[in-house]
Amino acid sequence: MSSPFDAFITNDDEVVDLLSQEWQRQTTTLQLIASENFASPAVMAATGSVLTNKYAEGYPGRRYYGGNQIVDEIEDLARRRLTGLFGADHANVQPHSGANANVAVYQALLAPGDTVLAMRLDQGGHLTHGSPVSMTSTAWNFVSYGVTARNDDPAAPGEMIDFDHVRAMALEHRPRMIVAGATAYARRIDPAPFREIADEVGALLMFDSAHVAGLIAGGSHPNPVPYADVVTFTTHKTLRGPRGGAILCRSDHAKAVDMAVFPGQQGGPLEHAIAAKAVAFKEAAHPSFATYTAQVVDNSRAFARALAQEGFRLVSGGTDNHMVLLDLREFDAELTGKVAQEVLDRAGITTNRNTIPDDPRSAFITSGLRVGTAAETTAGLGEGEFATVAALMARALRGREDETVVAAVRDTVAELCGRFNPYASFTK
Ligand SMILES: *Cc1c(COP(=O)(O)O)cnc(C)c1O
């Protein structure tokens, strides 16, 4: 039977070919970007569903368009699964991204110009935590805290959140809100000391768990929901869902948060993404997800140990989560994050350069590299394989002037990826 789309399906060879190439790239090279993961085929199927056709401005039971009976059930299911997963009062699953979720919370709970205390970008914070290049810094008055000084004594590692600094800044600036959470920080973030400081100065506490939401859902990291007024996160990092964001909050903030997301910031919600979020929340509640997140952290620790043995300095001396932040200067004083990322790309190892605390190089060049274990743990790599990956990274970087060395690493990587292909049993 013919369909109105036949002409388009058969004509768009360019996109089909590019998608096929990207499928190849993802499954024949190593994905070590700490903010990425491999979503399940069920998540991808929901993302590619007919829900992409539906307009649903508003919320379940209160839509501005007709035909939303089933969409209402989908969004309600997503909200119910999410509040159940984290034990929260209220969920908003509409934010298109983590950045949107954060800005919506600021809009919901702050007046323009209010003071917010958050982690500085070059110390591990996110752009939406008041970076000068983000609109958050023009709409609100951000002040920042950082990490403690570097300390090479393994018994007392530095480069950890400096709670004395958090408290001193809070007492000095009396912020309306304190933001906990980071984008380049390998240690556990305890919500309790943040709550204590917030209470001391009468501030609201927002916990941005974009990176670690999956680790929290799996029970590998402390749940901030009992401590924070609001918790924001992305659904595509360790949580392993579709690209998107979400907000959890106490019931007294529910109305303000919902109003800020829509109509405050966004138009029609992406119900196909929301259906995929519902799928991901169910997957994250399954006992196997706790096994997965425990393995992510074990792999990260094994990876960090092996990288240290290769001569890389670990920022903060180690890791408690899915990421390792490397200071490249001890490995090779000449090697910048930018060059390391490019060499590793040629070797089939995908990473991202990152500033390290007090980095003497710019954010475009950097002295650091960030790697993560969330995606390749999904693919099935264990601690032994991550030790191998550390050795491969070191070999490629040491031999970066010699294309045969880099090509040999790339071949070994391809062989490893052939044995650990997350989509091996599914066809394109
Ligand atoms: C990734 C991240 C975000 C933003 O998420 P996007 O979906 O990329 O907008 C916000 N906060 C933190 C801490 C993050 O790591």
XYZ file of C-alpha atoms and ligand atoms in Angstrom:
443
model
C 0.000 0.000 0.000
C 1.279 3.442 -0.810
C 1.666 6.162 1.808
C 1.824 9.938 1.410
C 5.458 9.772 2.507
C 6.796 7.223 0.048
C 8.483 9.870 -2.033
C 10.280 11.294 0.978
C 11.346 7.960 2.472
C 12.973 6.892 -0.762
C 14.490 10.261 -1.537
C 16.387 11.235 1.565
C 19.507 9.201 1.041
C 21.643 11.950 2.504
C 20.137 11.808 5.997
C 19.789 8.012 5.946
C 23.439 7.737 5.011
C 24.540 10.177 7.722
C 22.475 8.337 10.346
C 24.112 5.117 9.306
C 27.539 6.711 9.604
C 26.720 8.004 13.089
C 25.477 4.546 14.124
C 28.839 3.188 12.968
C 30.762 5.884 14.843
C 28.909 5.237 18.098
C 29.429 1.486 17.940
C 33.003 1.278 16.604
C 34.641 3.973 18.764
C 34.627 4.413 22.541
C 32.156 6.914 23.992
C 33.809 8.368 27.081
C 32.029 11.717 27.245
C 30.792 11.825 30.847
C 27.442 13.386 29.923
C 26.531 10.772 27.321
C 24.974 7.319 27.435
C 23.361 4.699 25.187
C 19.568 4.904 25.442
C 17.606 1.671 25.155
C 15.786 0.791 21.925
C 12.508 1.298 23.845
C 13.546 4.852 24.708
C 14.554 5.518 21.102
C 11.325 4.029 19.765
C 9.214 6.317 21.956
C 11.311 9.291 20.845
C 10.583 8.403 17.235
C 6.848 7.881 17.791
C 3.687 9.607 16.465
C 3.651 11.800 19.571
C 5.968 14.132 17.678
C 2.790 15.214 15.840
C 0.814 16.356 18.867
C 0.370 19.825 20.322
C -0.320 19.759 24.054
C 0.347 23.203 25.559
C -0.644 23.101 29.201
C -0.653 20.183 31.631
C -2.666 16.943 31.948
C -6.341 17.849 32.379
C -5.648 21.529 31.532
C -4.625 21.667 27.868
C -5.133 24.448 25.345
C -5.700 21.949 22.493
C -8.081 19.085 21.865
C -7.228 15.442 21.359
C -5.004 15.129 24.397
C -6.743 12.299 26.280
C -3.952 9.825 25.567
C -1.172 12.397 25.817
C -2.523 13.273 29.280
C -2.169 9.645 30.316
C 1.381 9.539 28.986
C 2.490 12.690 30.776
C 0.744 11.596 33.979
C 2.474 8.239 33.777
C 5.845 9.957 33.358
C 5.160 12.258 36.329
C 3.967 9.362 38.535
C 6.948 7.201 37.681
C 9.322 10.089 38.340
C 7.907 11.138 41.718
C 7.941 7.442 42.677
C 11.549 7.001 41.584
C 12.887 9.843 43.748
C 10.170 10.083 46.427
C 9.233 13.639 45.434
C 5.977 15.579 45.917
C 5.725 17.002 42.407
C 7.345 16.505 39.016
C 7.461 18.585 35.860
C 8.655 16.494 32.921
C 8.316 19.159 30.209
C 11.702 20.947 30.223
C 13.349 20.457 26.838
C 16.801 20.278 28.456
C 18.695 20.611 31.713
C 19.433 24.254 30.969
C 15.722 24.989 30.454
C 14.891 23.245 33.732
C 17.378 25.423 35.631
C 16.236 28.691 34.101
C 12.594 27.768 34.739
C 13.356 27.205 38.427
C 15.111 30.574 38.697
C 12.156 32.220 37.006
C 9.718 30.400 39.288
C 11.366 31.157 42.607
C 13.422 34.334 42.147
C 12.697 37.951 41.351
C 14.888 39.598 38.713
C 18.198 40.647 40.242
C 17.959 38.302 43.247
C 21.262 36.929 44.522
C 22.107 33.267 43.895
C 25.141 31.393 45.239
C 26.422 28.640 42.931
C 29.606 26.845 41.921
C 31.920 28.753 39.617
C 32.156 27.371 36.068
C 35.954 26.978 36.122
C 35.689 25.078 39.412
C 33.162 22.585 38.064
C 29.849 24.459 37.875
C 27.546 24.684 34.839
C 26.997 27.596 32.440
C 23.484 28.040 33.865
C 24.994 28.589 37.320
C 25.671 32.215 36.449
C 28.482 32.062 33.909
C 29.104 35.495 32.348
C 28.237 34.055 28.900
C 24.854 32.712 30.120
C 21.667 34.800 30.324
C 21.398 33.619 33.940
C 24.167 36.069 34.860
C 22.306 39.069 33.438
C 18.896 38.190 34.898
C 20.123 37.336 38.392
C 23.033 38.322 40.598
C 25.207 35.234 40.839
C 28.014 34.931 43.362
C 30.111 31.805 43.497
C 31.921 29.292 45.609
C 34.726 26.946 44.584
C 36.783 23.973 45.630
C 39.582 23.667 48.197
C 43.224 23.989 47.145
C 45.029 21.114 45.482
C 46.654 18.723 47.928
C 48.757 15.817 46.722
C 48.521 13.962 50.042
C 46.214 11.042 49.194
C 44.981 10.951 52.799
C 43.533 14.467 52.497
C 42.801 15.176 48.836
C 41.937 18.762 47.929
C 39.859 20.168 45.048
C 36.666 19.242 46.899
C 33.692 21.585 47.433
C 34.876 24.121 50.003
C 31.998 24.258 52.484
C 33.759 26.943 54.551
C 33.737 29.060 51.390
C 30.081 28.220 50.701
C 29.127 29.295 54.227
C 31.279 32.462 54.176
C 29.814 33.542 50.825
C 26.282 32.752 52.027
C 26.740 34.822 55.189
C 28.278 37.695 53.238
C 25.791 37.832 50.350
C 22.586 36.453 51.919
C 21.482 34.737 48.672
C 17.811 34.050 47.969
C 18.916 30.669 46.583
C 21.900 28.327 46.843
C 22.627 25.982 43.934
C 24.361 22.659 44.568
C 25.519 20.422 41.735
C 28.262 20.428 39.134
C 29.198 19.460 35.628
C 32.915 18.687 36.064
C 33.300 17.319 39.568
C 34.234 13.711 40.271
C 33.225 13.586 43.939
C 29.986 12.862 45.727
C 27.949 15.961 46.530
C 26.237 15.648 49.895
C 23.009 17.607 50.081
C 22.922 17.848 53.914
C 25.657 20.494 54.444
C 24.104 22.616 51.676
C 20.723 22.447 53.430
C 22.320 23.464 56.721
C 23.927 26.528 55.166
C 20.747 27.415 53.263
C 18.773 27.269 56.533
C 21.378 29.378 58.302
C 20.825 32.248 55.861
C 17.174 31.605 54.955
C 17.927 30.616 51.348
C 16.153 28.198 49.052
C 18.195 25.163 47.968
C 18.209 23.975 44.370
C 20.111 20.777 43.672
C 21.150 20.424 40.035
C 21.716 16.691 39.674
C 22.040 16.761 35.867
C 25.002 14.414 35.842
C 24.249 12.144 38.766
C 20.450 11.680 38.522
C 20.976 8.091 37.354
C 23.412 7.361 40.170
C 20.836 8.701 42.635
C 18.037 6.636 41.074
C 20.223 3.541 41.278
C 21.037 4.209 44.939
C 24.746 4.867 44.325
C 24.570 8.523 45.423
C 22.558 10.323 48.144
C 19.083 11.493 47.136
C 18.808 15.301 47.422
C 14.979 15.304 47.323
C 14.510 15.250 51.129
C 16.909 18.210 51.482
C 16.315 20.472 48.509
C 13.377 22.723 47.693
C 13.874 21.881 44.052
C 15.878 19.236 42.199
C 16.615 19.620 38.495
C 18.260 17.165 36.157
C 18.772 15.971 32.623
C 17.273 12.687 31.527
C 20.028 11.729 29.056
C 23.195 11.532 31.168
C 23.551 8.773 33.798
C 19.751 8.374 33.828
C 20.046 6.947 30.290
C 16.826 8.348 28.850
C 16.051 10.644 25.901
C 17.611 14.113 25.667
C 15.656 16.334 28.023
C 15.218 17.816 31.462
C 12.928 17.474 34.466
C 12.166 19.226 37.739
C 11.153 17.790 41.122
C 9.897 20.063 43.862
C 7.981 20.361 47.091
C 4.244 20.836 46.636
C 4.389 24.466 47.784
C 6.546 25.309 44.747
C 4.625 23.137 42.258
C 2.404 25.865 40.850
C 5.226 28.388 40.389
C 7.472 25.780 38.747
C 4.754 24.602 36.351
C 3.878 28.196 35.425
C 7.542 29.023 34.771
C 8.058 26.039 32.424
C 4.813 26.740 30.551
C 3.833 29.423 29.659
C 6.831 31.140 31.270
C 9.514 29.693 29.043
C 8.371 27.014 26.681
C 5.548 26.439 24.231
C 4.250 23.002 23.374
C 5.878 20.143 25.286
C 7.750 17.410 23.398
C 5.366 14.580 24.243
C 7.432 12.045 22.284
C 10.361 12.902 24.555
C 8.052 12.738 27.584
C 6.916 9.225 26.584
C 10.578 8.258 26.278
C 11.256 9.794 29.700
C 8.453 7.592 31.113
C 10.172 4.539 29.607
C 13.539 5.596 31.076
C 12.026 6.194 34.549
C 10.600 2.666 34.531
C 13.957 1.253 33.433
C 15.691 3.199 36.227
C 13.329 1.692 38.814
C 14.248 -1.850 37.754
C 16.671 -3.669 40.099
C 19.123 -4.144 37.220
C 19.565 -0.371 37.043
C 21.023 -0.341 40.585
C 23.470 -3.024 39.466
C 24.301 -0.849 36.466
C 24.998 2.316 38.489
C 27.124 0.397 41.030
C 29.152 -0.921 38.091
C 29.452 2.589 36.633
C 31.088 3.777 39.874
C 33.297 0.662 40.226
C 34.421 1.113 36.623
C 35.141 4.789 37.207
C 37.337 3.979 40.235
C 39.223 1.270 38.299
C 39.618 3.648 35.336
C 40.939 6.409 37.636
C 43.476 4.054 39.268
C 44.741 2.855 35.897
C 44.970 6.423 34.534
C 46.949 7.485 37.618
C 49.333 4.581 37.032
C 49.865 5.902 33.500
C 51.027 9.205 34.993
C 47.887 11.352 34.760
C 47.087 13.466 37.814
C 43.524 12.964 39.047
C 41.825 16.219 40.012
C 40.593 15.722 43.629
C 42.736 12.576 43.795
C 40.060 10.153 42.618
C 36.386 9.697 41.861
C 33.124 8.773 43.589
C 30.906 8.999 40.542
C 30.896 8.202 36.814
C 33.555 10.714 35.811
C 37.282 11.248 36.096
C 38.796 14.684 35.652
C 42.413 14.520 34.488
C 45.115 17.134 34.854
C 47.303 16.434 31.810
C 50.284 18.549 32.866
C 51.968 15.863 34.933
C 51.593 13.306 32.140
C 53.081 15.739 29.615
C 53.626 19.431 30.345
C 53.188 20.279 26.649
C 49.941 18.371 26.161
C 46.809 20.552 26.237
C 43.250 19.303 26.637
C 42.491 20.463 23.110
C 45.320 18.420 21.559
C 44.570 15.381 23.751
C 40.913 15.397 22.658
C 41.939 15.615 18.997
C 44.543 12.830 19.249
C 42.090 10.568 21.069
C 39.447 11.286 18.416
C 41.891 9.983 15.813
C 42.423 6.907 18.028
C 38.671 6.212 18.198
C 38.315 7.402 21.796
C 35.739 10.171 22.261
C 36.357 12.518 25.199
C 36.085 16.214 25.965
C 38.644 18.732 27.070
C 37.775 20.506 30.283
C 39.217 23.210 32.456
C 40.587 22.104 35.803
C 40.404 24.242 38.964
C 42.681 27.293 38.544
C 43.550 26.231 35.005
C 46.288 28.475 33.586
C 45.040 27.746 30.048
C 41.826 29.103 28.497
C 38.509 27.216 28.377
C 39.133 26.628 24.663
C 42.613 25.076 25.173
C 42.512 23.740 28.784
C 44.911 21.595 30.811
C 42.301 18.968 31.577
C 40.360 16.147 30.039
C 37.048 14.759 31.313
C 36.154 11.122 30.831
C 33.184 9.091 32.042
C 32.082 5.487 32.333
C 28.274 5.736 32.028
C 27.951 4.932 28.322
C 30.528 2.183 27.965
C 29.301 0.513 31.172
C 25.930 0.269 29.416
C 27.798 -1.348 26.528
C 29.164 -3.924 28.992
C 32.736 -2.868 29.737
C 33.983 -3.905 33.179
C 36.882 -2.844 35.365
C 39.433 -4.875 33.395
C 38.368 -3.293 30.109
C 38.544 0.209 31.577
C 42.127 -0.488 32.719
C 42.854 -1.467 29.104
C 41.235 1.750 27.869
C 43.466 3.791 30.220
C 46.540 2.098 28.722
C 45.251 2.734 25.183
C 44.690 6.429 25.941
C 48.221 6.770 27.312
C 49.711 4.920 24.336
C 47.915 7.125 21.800
C 48.845 10.334 23.612
C 52.507 9.348 24.054
C 52.730 8.270 20.409
C 50.684 11.160 19.028
C 53.396 12.199 16.538
C 53.448 8.700 15.044
C 50.356 7.895 12.978
C 51.062 4.123 13.078
C 50.800 4.153 16.906
C 47.508 6.070 16.779
C 46.167 3.746 14.060
C 47.137 0.670 16.092
C 45.229 2.020 19.092
C 42.255 2.714 16.850
C 42.297 -0.911 15.647
C 42.400 -2.245 19.210
C 39.541 0.097 20.140
C 37.474 -1.157 17.191
C 38.089 -4.750 18.266
C 36.985 -3.900 21.833
C 33.861 -2.105 20.560
C 33.069 -5.131 18.406
C 32.875 -7.236 21.554
C 30.830 -4.605 23.459
C 28.243 -3.217 21.089
C 25.131 -2.053 22.989
C 23.002 -2.272 19.850
C 24.446 -5.525 18.476
C 21.114 -7.356 18.588
C 19.164 -4.539 16.946
C 19.218 -3.568 13.305
C 19.535 -0.044 12.028
C 24.479 18.992 31.521
C 24.163 19.946 32.615
C 23.135 20.879 32.497
C 22.433 21.194 31.195
O 21.841 20.184 30.537
P 21.464 20.366 28.963
O 20.469 19.297 28.730
O 22.735 20.239 28.218
O 20.875 21.730 28.809
C 22.801 21.640 33.596
N 23.460 21.511 34.763
C 24.486 20.638 34.901
C 25.168 20.544 36.218
C 24.880 19.843 33.830
O 25.909 19.017 33.983
